[in-house]
Amino acid sequence: MEKKNIKFHIIKLINILYKIYRLFYLRKKVIKLRKIINNYNYRYYILNNSNILDYQYDKLLTQLIKLEHLYPYLKNKNSPTQLVGAKVKSYILQKKKKHKIPMLSLNNVFNENNLFKKFFSPINKRINSSSFCCELKFDGIAINLLYKNGYLVSAITRGDGNIGENIIKNVLQIKNIPHILKGKNLPNILEVRGEIFITKKKFKLLNQKKLNQNKLFSNTRSATLGILKLNKNINKKIFNLLNFFSYGIGFTNKNFFLNQQEILKKLQYYGIPICKHTKVYSSYYEIINFYKYFKKKRYFLPYNIDGIVIKINNIKKQNIFGCTNHAPKWAIAYKFPSQEKLTSLKKVIFQIGRTGILTPIANFHTVNINGVNINFATLYNINEIKRLNLKIGDKIIIQRCGDVIPKVTNVVINEKCTRKRKNILIPKRCPSCNSILNKKKNNILYCTSELFCKAQLKAYLKHFISRNAMNISFIGEKLIDKLVDKNLIKNSVDLLNLNNFVLSKIENLGNKSIEKILKCLKKKHKVTFNRFLFSLGIPEVGIVTSNIISFFFKTLEDFLNTNLIKLQNITNIGEKTALNILNYIKKKHNINIIQNLLKKIDIIYTNNISKKNFFYQKKIVITGRFKFITRYNLVNQLRILGAIINNNISKKTNILILGIKPSSKLLKATKFNIKIINENKIIYLLNQISNFEKY
Ligand code: IVH
């Protein structure tokens, strides 16, 4: 009996020992399997160089899933079985997601002067020396990748900086974004910030093969965005076209980094792709050279960049400077200037503008600048053709800067080419109404037919409906073209009196559109006095002059009864403008038009505007030259608004208005911490006041 008992216990013990052994064995096997799978994942997702066949990989993963299922105590949240299939899917359902730390933008500068003024000078004032991390500015779409315990769980677009869209489903398909981080001591939470982009080569492929449902993209940035936003019935292979570079981190629970360079190195250690061209410099000379080098080298890079980013390297120093709501003060984007392209001139087209001036337009072989195809550029006026000594067939340089109209900046003289060059024939008659063109003192040609010329009538009516004038959006520019071409309208009154009979003569204009236009025209249109004056299209009376007139004359009647002396008494209205105004209000035809317009329009007089406005009683100093407004006009406008204009900066100055090439007033103003407003901003503010209470 005893023997039997001992045997039983031995068997039991062996069983237990076997179970313990099996447990260890299985644990070891699971760990080994996880390691192998993680390695394959790394090769596949990060190195983009898988060395295992799909079915072999699936076999390994199935083995691991089975083991974890049979022995739940072996489960681990860091297991590759928890990736994508299980864990991530639940995140995919969430659309909008908050960033743990807001995703800021960057302040931009376009030249060395501003780089010093806006970035280096303020830094130099507070810290003695510093080193800067210089990076490329990738031209793509910003993304915030959230890794929890090393696993990618969400990918949020920048959105408004606080909340973005979780596009994890699509981001998971991008090959060089790791689903799992590698390396030791991973932080539990890590926000990886960077840019998703498409290389130049893949962009070409995308458009050549029309991979995106036959649609073409105009530049790499819009292509990246287009692909990232795709959601239904798409071939997942399209995401193979995208790439990612990280340029930093957001939130992390393990924040022990000393500098930006260290952050990038750590990210690389975790398996995150970073760009190899980052450099740390401590002299401006080297930073400027880095910029100059990549300004040229960018054409040879496989992806598009639009500048460089300069960041204070030391994190503690970064924190001294902090951020505004919009951008960090410790970093700046030093952008490349607008791109220039060489092409050749095919022909010159002549157009008549609102004021009858003949404008030559250059038509050249298509060039792509910053991702936009261009084949037309303005030549401003006849004198510009002479200045450039431009001929048909010439090699020309086209420049496009932001949203500004492209222009011809230069002619490249090629001696061998001289035989092919053909003179540009300057028209003697108006290309629109065929009347003989007149010449101004400065040789500029213009058509005298005014609104009898269809080109001028079209341009005037487009001015009449524009935002700063009547702000009519229910009538489009194309409709105006058709109405004028068909001789259905002759002036602005006809436009406001459009009826069903006239509109039904326009092809492709549906009943619903007609109904909408007629419904809008039924109501009396409300417009402020200054905008009404601007809408009349009097030569030389732009929005700024219209504002001044509207302050000077209390009512339209006052204005229509004015005389040359009164007009010239308005300090900032010159003789030429005064004569133009007088010439306009003397014509019976114009008064007729105004009287008829008043049947459809209510003018709003904004009497107390000057006391409510931003500039009222502010002490203002002006420095430098201005591009879009004369200093004379600026001073007068500000005075009308109740501002006090001073010549010199003192502690009591409230605002410095900054133009090009400022004097030492700028330095003084920065010393006293005085608010500085540049030309764009001042024009914006003045326009806002003039558009005050838009109707
Ligand atoms: S740093 C708080 N570094 O440029 C710092 N941004 O125009 C924020 N960008 O939204 C960004 N390359 O998407 C940084 N090397 C780089 C960058 C970079 C491209 C993007 C980024 C940002 C935008 C601002």
XYZ file of C-alpha atoms and ligand atoms in Angstrom:
719
model
C 0.000 0.000 0.000
C 2.814 2.288 0.993
C 4.731 1.407 -2.155
C 1.673 2.205 -4.232
C 1.309 5.541 -2.484
C 4.917 6.457 -3.067
C 4.561 5.577 -6.746
C 1.451 7.738 -6.990
C 3.238 10.677 -5.394
C 6.241 10.246 -7.636
C 4.013 10.253 -10.712
C 2.229 13.337 -9.381
C 5.535 15.058 -8.758
C 6.809 14.131 -12.207
C 3.581 15.515 -13.616
C 4.024 18.756 -11.736
C 7.658 18.958 -12.749
C 6.656 18.303 -16.350
C 4.014 21.001 -16.149
C 6.568 23.418 -14.713
C 9.037 22.440 -17.375
C 6.375 22.819 -20.084
C 5.425 26.193 -18.689
C 9.022 27.364 -18.880
C 9.433 25.739 -22.256
C 6.272 27.366 -23.635
C 7.135 30.714 -22.124
C 10.535 30.524 -23.749
C 8.953 29.452 -27.038
C 6.444 32.301 -26.945
C 9.187 34.827 -26.168
C 11.297 33.424 -28.990
C 8.341 33.510 -31.400
C 7.542 37.105 -30.457
C 11.146 38.084 -31.022
C 11.262 36.373 -34.426
C 7.951 37.957 -35.518
C 8.993 41.364 -34.232
C 12.157 41.055 -36.236
C 10.269 40.209 -39.400
C 7.915 43.108 -38.711
C 10.884 45.412 -38.353
C 12.366 44.243 -41.648
C 9.008 44.572 -43.379
C 7.720 47.844 -41.948
C 10.900 49.742 -41.264
C 13.629 48.471 -43.526
C 11.138 47.909 -46.284
C 13.013 44.671 -47.028
C 11.086 41.591 -45.951
C 12.999 38.290 -45.925
C 10.146 35.870 -45.273
C 7.347 34.568 -47.461
C 3.842 35.612 -46.462
C 2.633 32.079 -45.698
C 5.688 31.366 -43.513
C 5.056 34.581 -41.595
C 1.368 33.709 -41.178
C 2.378 30.256 -39.859
C 4.538 31.797 -37.150
C 1.864 34.296 -36.173
C -0.823 31.570 -36.061
C 1.414 29.473 -33.785
C 1.791 32.390 -31.420
C -1.928 33.189 -31.466
C -2.710 29.508 -30.668
C -0.269 29.400 -27.775
C -1.567 32.614 -26.290
C -5.111 31.319 -26.683
C -4.349 27.970 -24.981
C -2.331 29.514 -22.199
C -3.888 32.896 -21.507
C -1.379 33.556 -18.704
C 1.214 33.865 -21.472
C -0.662 36.768 -23.041
C 1.132 40.105 -23.075
C -0.035 43.495 -24.284
C 3.284 43.921 -26.080
C 2.848 40.790 -28.157
C 2.768 41.246 -31.960
C -0.581 39.404 -31.892
C -2.015 42.524 -30.268
C -0.968 44.635 -33.204
C -3.332 46.023 -35.873
C -5.687 43.058 -36.013
C -6.916 43.372 -32.484
C -5.706 46.448 -30.696
C -5.600 49.042 -33.409
C -8.973 48.260 -34.891
C -10.748 49.722 -31.912
C -8.904 53.012 -32.468
C -9.845 53.130 -36.120
C -13.426 53.803 -35.123
C -12.493 57.066 -33.463
C -12.456 59.840 -36.042
C -11.609 63.093 -34.256
C -8.866 62.933 -31.658
C -7.106 65.412 -29.403
C -3.338 65.831 -29.466
C -1.787 65.314 -26.030
C 0.271 68.468 -26.644
C -0.954 70.973 -29.298
C 0.670 70.683 -32.716
C 2.051 74.125 -33.449
C 3.020 75.642 -36.759
C 6.210 77.576 -37.573
C 6.862 81.259 -38.181
C 8.324 81.914 -41.631
C 11.028 84.225 -42.934
C 12.098 84.603 -46.547
C 15.337 86.575 -46.277
C 18.431 86.947 -44.137
C 17.355 90.349 -42.862
C 14.162 89.028 -41.344
C 15.890 85.900 -40.112
C 18.085 88.101 -37.939
C 15.380 90.545 -36.966
C 12.715 88.014 -36.097
C 14.748 85.092 -34.846
C 18.432 85.558 -34.026
C 18.258 89.089 -32.513
C 15.605 88.277 -29.885
C 17.536 85.100 -29.032
C 20.869 86.936 -28.781
C 19.324 89.455 -26.433
C 18.446 86.740 -23.914
C 21.113 84.080 -24.223
C 24.782 84.485 -24.970
C 25.522 81.587 -27.209
C 23.557 78.742 -28.577
C 23.789 75.920 -31.042
C 21.052 75.369 -33.579
C 19.697 72.202 -35.082
C 19.211 72.791 -38.821
C 16.723 70.548 -40.574
C 15.045 70.390 -43.949
C 11.480 71.605 -44.183
C 9.596 68.754 -45.804
C 6.682 69.733 -48.000
C 3.981 67.306 -46.988
C 1.282 66.734 -44.402
C 1.974 66.918 -40.665
C 1.049 63.876 -38.597
C 1.127 62.977 -34.907
C 1.782 59.263 -34.307
C 0.862 57.996 -30.856
C 2.784 54.965 -29.603
C 1.564 53.245 -26.433
C 4.000 50.720 -24.988
C 5.746 50.734 -28.343
C 2.592 50.096 -30.404
C 1.209 52.536 -32.910
C -2.340 53.268 -31.781
C -3.341 56.464 -33.535
C -2.212 58.825 -36.296
C -3.788 62.244 -36.035
C -3.577 65.038 -38.606
C -2.707 68.544 -37.366
C -6.312 69.780 -37.683
C -6.735 72.998 -35.726
C -3.599 72.215 -33.717
C -5.588 70.795 -30.795
C -7.893 68.275 -32.414
C -7.192 66.447 -35.657
C -8.517 63.525 -37.616
C -7.435 60.029 -36.733
C -6.348 58.499 -40.040
C -4.635 55.467 -38.502
C -6.265 53.076 -41.004
C -4.464 54.691 -43.920
C -1.272 55.470 -42.028
C -0.879 51.791 -41.096
C -0.417 51.096 -44.794
C 2.578 53.430 -45.121
C 5.561 51.138 -45.237
C 8.185 53.163 -43.424
C 5.986 53.994 -40.430
C 6.692 51.289 -37.826
C 3.715 49.623 -36.176
C 5.936 48.628 -33.268
C 8.936 50.483 -31.929
C 12.156 48.583 -31.473
C 14.854 49.021 -28.827
C 14.960 48.933 -25.062
C 13.436 51.170 -22.397
C 10.591 52.336 -24.604
C 8.445 55.097 -23.144
C 4.890 54.012 -22.265
C 3.538 56.962 -24.201
C 5.277 58.689 -27.077
C 3.873 61.165 -29.589
C 6.062 61.112 -32.698
C 5.646 64.209 -34.860
C 6.601 64.359 -38.510
C 5.637 64.809 -42.125
C 4.055 62.358 -44.565
C 5.087 63.075 -48.146
C 5.387 61.578 -51.614
C 8.732 61.441 -53.429
C 9.096 63.234 -56.769
C 9.476 59.896 -58.574
C 6.372 58.332 -57.048
C 4.412 61.530 -57.702
C 5.284 61.234 -61.389
C 4.207 57.617 -61.355
C 0.935 58.510 -59.630
C 0.039 61.028 -62.314
C 1.444 59.093 -65.287
C -0.459 55.946 -64.438
C -3.404 57.941 -63.123
C -3.398 55.662 -60.094
C -5.862 57.861 -58.262
C -9.119 57.042 -60.037
C -7.874 58.828 -63.155
C -7.502 62.155 -61.348
C -4.310 64.208 -61.631
C -2.665 66.039 -58.738
C -0.969 69.378 -59.334
C 1.774 69.055 -56.687
C 3.312 66.606 -54.243
C 1.637 68.137 -51.205
C -1.880 67.946 -52.636
C -1.125 64.400 -53.815
C -0.102 63.380 -50.271
C -3.247 64.899 -48.817
C -5.402 63.363 -51.542
C -4.051 59.876 -50.853
C -4.318 60.209 -47.078
C -7.959 61.226 -47.329
C -8.975 58.299 -49.533
C -11.397 56.048 -47.747
C -13.619 53.787 -49.834
C -12.904 51.023 -52.344
C -9.271 51.840 -52.782
C -6.371 49.699 -53.687
C -4.247 49.729 -50.557
C -1.129 49.694 -52.729
C -1.604 53.410 -53.319
C -0.310 54.023 -49.774
C 3.009 52.449 -50.768
C 3.592 55.729 -52.563
C 3.831 57.633 -49.292
C 6.821 58.129 -47.005
C 7.409 59.584 -43.587
C 10.140 61.545 -41.803
C 9.946 62.477 -38.147
C 11.203 65.878 -36.972
C 10.415 65.670 -33.263
C 8.174 64.536 -30.454
C 5.083 65.772 -28.677
C 4.089 64.270 -25.355
C 6.104 61.514 -23.707
C 6.195 60.169 -20.167
C 9.953 59.697 -20.454
C 11.199 63.159 -21.142
C 14.849 63.066 -20.408
C 16.160 64.589 -23.611
C 18.750 67.336 -23.449
C 18.608 68.493 -27.025
C 16.808 68.202 -30.379
C 19.614 66.218 -31.962
C 19.384 63.635 -29.180
C 15.606 63.346 -29.729
C 16.146 62.608 -33.414
C 18.841 60.031 -32.623
C 16.587 58.306 -30.089
C 13.725 58.226 -32.576
C 16.041 56.595 -35.075
C 17.028 54.037 -32.421
C 13.326 53.242 -31.926
C 13.098 52.541 -35.673
C 11.433 55.815 -36.700
C 12.686 57.166 -40.046
C 14.464 60.506 -39.793
C 16.180 62.573 -42.456
C 19.936 62.203 -42.806
C 20.581 65.854 -43.684
C 20.134 67.329 -40.190
C 23.132 69.312 -38.855
C 23.938 71.179 -35.634
C 25.772 74.515 -35.994
C 26.697 77.284 -33.634
C 27.721 79.977 -36.114
C 25.339 81.967 -38.298
C 27.762 81.649 -41.149
C 27.370 77.866 -41.117
C 23.573 78.110 -40.833
C 23.377 80.468 -43.809
C 25.641 78.124 -45.751
C 23.400 75.163 -44.865
C 20.461 77.172 -46.268
C 22.365 78.172 -49.420
C 23.556 74.630 -49.988
C 20.050 73.144 -49.851
C 18.581 75.997 -51.881
C 20.605 74.578 -54.781
C 20.676 70.932 -53.765
C 16.891 70.665 -53.313
C 16.415 69.966 -57.027
C 18.492 66.815 -56.617
C 16.747 65.558 -53.485
C 14.225 62.751 -54.083
C 11.491 64.710 -52.251
C 10.304 68.330 -52.211
C 11.404 70.738 -49.500
C 10.337 74.368 -49.252
C 13.008 75.681 -46.898
C 14.979 74.803 -43.814
C 13.924 74.772 -40.164
C 16.280 76.234 -37.559
C 15.693 75.126 -33.962
C 17.536 76.036 -30.765
C 19.172 72.704 -30.001
C 19.126 72.803 -26.204
C 15.711 71.869 -24.751
C 16.152 73.979 -21.601
C 16.945 77.004 -23.759
C 13.933 76.206 -25.944
C 11.793 76.365 -22.819
C 13.164 79.801 -21.918
C 11.713 81.129 -25.170
C 8.479 79.140 -25.120
C 5.754 79.418 -27.723
C 2.969 81.706 -28.856
C -0.457 80.184 -29.465
C 0.566 79.530 -33.001
C 4.299 78.764 -33.144
C 7.393 78.164 -31.035
C 9.727 81.128 -30.500
C 12.689 78.756 -30.458
C 12.287 77.642 -34.057
C 11.825 79.303 -37.424
C 11.227 78.199 -41.003
C 13.650 79.945 -43.343
C 11.847 79.410 -46.629
C 13.277 79.355 -50.133
C 12.227 82.217 -52.400
C 9.653 81.675 -55.068
C 10.860 79.413 -57.780
C 11.958 80.698 -61.152
C 11.736 78.690 -64.355
C 13.190 79.132 -67.813
C 10.891 78.788 -70.830
C 10.359 80.427 -74.212
C 7.840 83.002 -75.332
C 5.235 81.719 -77.801
C 3.152 84.859 -78.261
C 1.803 87.961 -76.557
C -1.928 88.442 -76.093
C -3.382 91.912 -75.503
C -6.209 92.513 -73.061
C -8.190 95.595 -72.096
C -8.681 96.168 -68.370
C -11.398 98.004 -66.429
C -9.828 101.404 -66.990
C -9.248 100.748 -70.694
C -5.466 100.236 -70.364
C -3.994 97.782 -72.866
C -2.268 94.976 -70.930
C 0.088 92.561 -72.688
C 0.015 88.968 -71.430
C 2.922 86.632 -72.198
C 1.981 83.139 -73.400
C 4.868 80.671 -73.086
C 5.630 76.945 -73.113
C 4.172 75.428 -69.933
C 6.391 75.457 -66.853
C 5.678 73.869 -63.500
C 6.483 76.157 -60.586
C 5.973 74.849 -57.072
C 3.701 72.191 -58.486
C 1.492 74.501 -60.535
C 1.435 74.493 -64.341
C 1.727 77.994 -65.755
C 1.682 79.277 -69.326
C 0.569 82.880 -68.927
C 2.171 85.793 -67.077
C 1.441 89.507 -66.986
C 3.693 91.995 -68.757
C 1.860 94.927 -67.075
C 2.037 97.413 -69.984
C 3.693 98.216 -73.305
C 6.667 99.850 -71.555
C 7.546 96.555 -69.908
C 7.940 94.912 -73.337
C 10.389 97.669 -74.276
C 12.223 97.484 -70.951
C 12.780 93.755 -71.373
C 13.463 94.146 -75.126
C 11.165 91.170 -75.416
C 10.676 89.315 -78.715
C 8.733 86.189 -79.704
C 10.920 83.086 -79.292
C 12.984 84.649 -76.479
C 14.122 82.536 -73.569
C 12.387 84.083 -70.574
C 12.439 83.607 -66.807
C 9.097 83.226 -65.086
C 8.699 83.864 -61.388
C 5.803 82.940 -59.162
C 5.722 83.934 -55.514
C 2.866 82.591 -53.386
C -0.494 83.562 -54.818
C 0.862 86.577 -56.671
C 0.277 86.699 -60.463
C 3.243 85.099 -62.282
C 5.555 87.549 -64.005
C 8.303 87.616 -66.613
C 11.388 88.769 -64.718
C 14.090 88.548 -67.347
C 15.065 87.708 -70.888
C 18.035 85.409 -71.304
C 20.030 86.683 -74.253
C 21.280 83.922 -76.472
C 23.403 85.260 -79.343
C 22.814 82.139 -81.474
C 19.089 82.639 -81.211
C 18.874 86.095 -82.787
C 17.594 84.882 -86.155
C 14.554 83.200 -84.607
C 13.452 86.263 -82.621
C 10.341 88.012 -83.961
C 9.095 91.473 -83.028
C 5.940 91.754 -80.951
C 3.293 93.641 -82.903
C 1.693 96.279 -80.715
C -1.972 96.759 -81.674
C -3.212 100.129 -82.875
C -6.859 99.288 -82.247
C -8.674 97.947 -79.193
C -8.674 94.112 -79.386
C -12.200 94.143 -77.946
C -14.161 96.989 -79.631
C -11.749 97.831 -82.474
C -11.714 101.559 -81.672
C -8.398 103.354 -82.202
C -6.209 103.265 -79.103
C -5.025 106.479 -77.474
C -1.594 107.056 -76.012
C -0.960 108.521 -72.529
C 2.021 110.782 -71.774
C 3.986 107.775 -70.565
C 3.281 105.913 -73.832
C 0.716 103.606 -72.231
C -2.040 102.726 -74.698
C -5.706 102.778 -73.740
C -9.149 102.376 -75.238
C -11.434 105.422 -74.915
C -14.758 103.630 -75.495
C -15.354 103.152 -71.766
C -18.402 100.959 -71.104
C -19.207 100.739 -74.841
C -16.167 98.468 -75.061
C -17.237 94.961 -74.040
C -13.915 94.174 -72.358
C -14.209 97.277 -70.154
C -17.874 96.618 -69.417
C -17.131 93.044 -68.326
C -14.229 94.177 -66.139
C -16.320 96.969 -64.624
C -19.258 94.692 -63.792
C -16.872 92.211 -62.153
C -15.509 95.113 -60.099
C -19.075 96.159 -59.232
C -19.971 92.756 -57.765
C -16.577 92.258 -56.043
C -16.169 91.847 -52.255
C -15.039 95.388 -51.509
C -17.787 96.858 -53.673
C -21.325 95.402 -53.749
C -20.206 91.987 -52.499
C -22.700 90.159 -54.725
C -21.914 86.465 -54.841
C -25.036 85.100 -56.483
C -23.964 86.412 -59.904
C -20.737 84.826 -61.158
C -18.072 86.247 -63.455
C -18.846 83.705 -66.192
C -22.481 84.783 -66.235
C -21.369 88.408 -66.647
C -19.201 87.388 -69.637
C -22.144 85.619 -71.290
C -24.614 88.450 -70.602
C -22.244 91.044 -72.103
C -21.270 88.878 -75.090
C -24.951 88.449 -75.940
C -25.578 92.216 -75.566
C -28.113 91.491 -72.823
C -26.765 94.081 -70.360
C -25.108 97.466 -70.865
C -24.456 98.678 -67.292
C -24.710 97.899 -63.570
C -28.394 98.857 -63.426
C -29.186 96.224 -66.073
C -27.344 93.715 -63.880
C -29.498 94.476 -60.839
C -32.637 94.442 -63.022
C -32.046 91.021 -64.559
C -35.294 89.155 -65.184
C -36.433 85.692 -66.150
C -36.732 86.607 -69.835
C -33.088 87.764 -70.041
C -31.640 84.975 -67.900
C -33.453 82.245 -69.857
C -31.430 83.312 -72.931
C -28.259 82.060 -71.266
C -27.459 78.473 -72.160
C -26.620 76.044 -69.354
C -28.298 78.207 -66.728
C -30.843 75.986 -65.000
C -34.228 77.032 -63.653
C -33.018 76.617 -60.088
C -30.084 78.984 -60.632
C -32.371 81.527 -62.299
C -34.800 81.288 -59.396
C -32.005 81.835 -56.889
C -30.645 84.900 -58.724
C -34.094 86.447 -59.066
C -34.889 85.788 -55.404
C -31.690 87.561 -54.327
C -32.316 90.473 -56.695
C -35.787 91.035 -55.257
C -34.364 92.229 -51.929
C -32.893 95.711 -51.669
C -29.129 95.459 -51.472
C -27.512 97.135 -48.439
C -24.047 98.627 -48.793
C -21.912 101.056 -46.783
C -21.249 104.483 -48.311
C -17.531 103.887 -48.871
C -18.181 100.630 -50.701
C -20.901 102.243 -52.802
C -18.420 104.943 -53.873
C -15.823 102.277 -54.674
C -18.355 100.304 -56.729
C -18.802 103.245 -59.134
C -15.376 102.468 -60.608
C -14.248 106.117 -60.920
C -10.648 106.117 -62.261
C -8.050 106.451 -59.459
C -10.726 106.032 -56.774
C -9.735 102.824 -55.063
C -10.952 101.535 -51.727
C -8.589 103.816 -49.767
C -9.758 107.002 -51.538
C -13.379 105.846 -51.272
C -12.940 105.551 -47.508
C -11.572 109.075 -47.303
C -14.382 110.527 -49.432
C -16.970 108.709 -47.339
C -15.560 110.358 -44.200
C -15.445 113.788 -45.799
C -18.918 113.855 -47.353
C -21.659 112.925 -44.976
C -24.107 111.826 -47.704
C -24.136 110.829 -51.355
C -25.983 114.055 -52.143
C -23.160 116.073 -50.535
C -20.697 114.182 -52.681
C -22.629 114.677 -55.941
C -22.890 118.424 -55.296
C -19.188 118.919 -54.671
C -16.805 121.059 -56.685
C -13.117 121.067 -57.546
C -12.149 123.361 -54.646
C -13.892 121.182 -52.072
C -12.349 118.055 -53.517
C -8.867 119.503 -53.535
C -9.344 120.594 -49.954
C -9.427 116.969 -48.901
C -5.773 116.705 -47.972
C -4.990 113.401 -49.557
C -6.895 113.766 -52.799
C -4.643 114.966 -55.582
C -5.601 117.116 -58.557
C -5.821 114.187 -60.937
C -8.173 112.221 -58.707
C -10.254 115.327 -58.045
C -10.613 115.906 -61.804
C -11.562 112.293 -62.383
C -14.267 112.532 -59.717
C -15.576 115.778 -61.130
C -15.535 114.389 -64.631
C -17.588 111.433 -63.436
C -20.251 113.339 -61.537
C -20.613 115.916 -64.330
C -21.848 113.296 -66.774
C -25.644 113.085 -66.883
C -25.436 109.449 -67.865
C -23.591 108.589 -64.633
C -26.091 110.465 -62.441
C -28.843 108.540 -64.202
C -27.108 105.273 -63.387
C -26.687 106.275 -59.707
C -30.357 107.278 -59.441
C -31.445 103.949 -60.878
C -29.030 102.026 -58.657
C -30.587 103.697 -55.606
C -33.917 102.032 -56.487
C -32.214 98.684 -55.834
C -29.698 99.700 -53.168
C -29.812 101.130 -49.646
C -26.697 103.068 -48.639
C -25.615 102.714 -45.026
C -23.822 105.706 -43.517
C -21.400 104.761 -40.768
C -21.149 108.067 -38.919
C -19.543 107.215 -35.621
C -16.936 104.948 -37.086
C -13.934 107.029 -36.034
C -14.606 106.754 -32.314
C -15.065 103.022 -32.268
C -12.080 102.072 -34.359
C -8.784 100.489 -33.292
C -6.654 103.534 -34.201
C -8.716 106.156 -32.351
C -6.458 108.266 -30.068
C -3.482 105.913 -30.630
C -0.024 107.503 -30.872
C 1.484 106.202 -34.082
C 4.941 106.500 -35.675
C 5.671 105.415 -39.260
C 9.003 104.214 -40.657
C 10.195 102.933 -44.044
C 8.700 102.855 -47.526
C 5.427 101.186 -48.503
C 4.530 99.167 -51.592
C 0.770 99.397 -51.773
C -0.105 102.655 -50.060
C 1.578 106.062 -50.171
C 2.725 107.430 -46.834
C 0.581 110.457 -47.557
C -2.565 108.362 -47.862
C -1.647 106.285 -44.857
C -1.186 109.323 -42.595
C -4.424 110.873 -43.753
C -6.433 107.729 -43.328
C -5.093 107.234 -39.836
C -5.789 110.863 -38.942
C -9.358 110.506 -40.178
C -9.696 107.524 -37.881
C -8.576 109.702 -34.969
C -4.960 108.546 -34.667
C -2.204 110.889 -33.506
C 0.768 110.713 -35.861
C 4.190 111.457 -34.312
C 7.594 111.705 -35.920
C 9.659 110.111 -33.189
C 9.388 107.089 -30.956
C 8.900 107.713 -27.266
C 7.813 105.520 -24.393
C 4.296 106.821 -24.968
C 4.117 105.597 -28.585
C 1.468 102.921 -29.024
C 2.216 101.605 -32.501
C 5.061 101.644 -35.022
C 4.008 101.076 -38.626
C 6.847 99.292 -40.361
C 7.661 99.665 -44.050
C 10.607 98.512 -46.190
C 14.083 99.718 -45.143
C 13.082 101.114 -41.747
C 15.164 103.689 -39.884
C 16.564 103.427 -36.353
C 12.986 103.996 -35.141
C 12.585 100.230 -35.380
C 15.401 99.555 -32.939
C 14.012 102.126 -30.517
C 10.531 100.653 -30.785
C 11.794 97.154 -29.992
C 13.672 98.566 -27.014
C 10.473 100.108 -25.610
C 8.497 96.979 -26.511
C 6.163 98.953 -28.762
C 3.592 97.159 -30.911
C 4.854 96.867 -34.506
C 2.470 96.538 -37.458
C 3.717 95.811 -40.978
C 2.241 97.008 -44.275
C 0.079 93.955 -44.929
C -1.415 94.144 -41.467
C -2.107 97.885 -41.634
C -3.861 97.529 -44.983
C -5.843 94.630 -43.577
C -6.864 96.662 -40.519
C -7.803 99.724 -42.583
C -9.866 97.567 -44.910
C -11.559 95.927 -41.970
C -12.603 99.301 -40.627
C -13.843 100.377 -44.026
C -15.748 97.129 -44.384
C -17.051 97.549 -40.881
C -20.463 95.932 -40.579
C -20.468 94.308 -43.985
C -23.895 93.911 -45.428
S 8.971 71.566 -36.416
C 6.820 73.018 -32.799
N 10.488 70.657 -38.345
O 6.121 72.617 -41.361
C 7.586 72.741 -34.042
N 8.244 71.199 -38.852
O 4.992 75.260 -41.617
C 6.734 72.409 -35.175
N 7.596 70.789 -41.195
O 3.400 72.024 -39.228
C 7.284 71.844 -36.361
N 9.536 70.016 -41.867
O 4.379 69.993 -40.447
C 9.268 71.097 -38.000
N 11.916 69.825 -39.961
C 10.716 70.255 -39.614
C 9.653 70.328 -40.541
C 8.427 70.808 -40.122
C 8.290 70.274 -42.224
C 6.194 71.216 -41.256
C 5.373 70.854 -40.047
C 4.751 72.152 -39.592
C 4.901 73.016 -40.818
C 4.913 74.491 -40.466
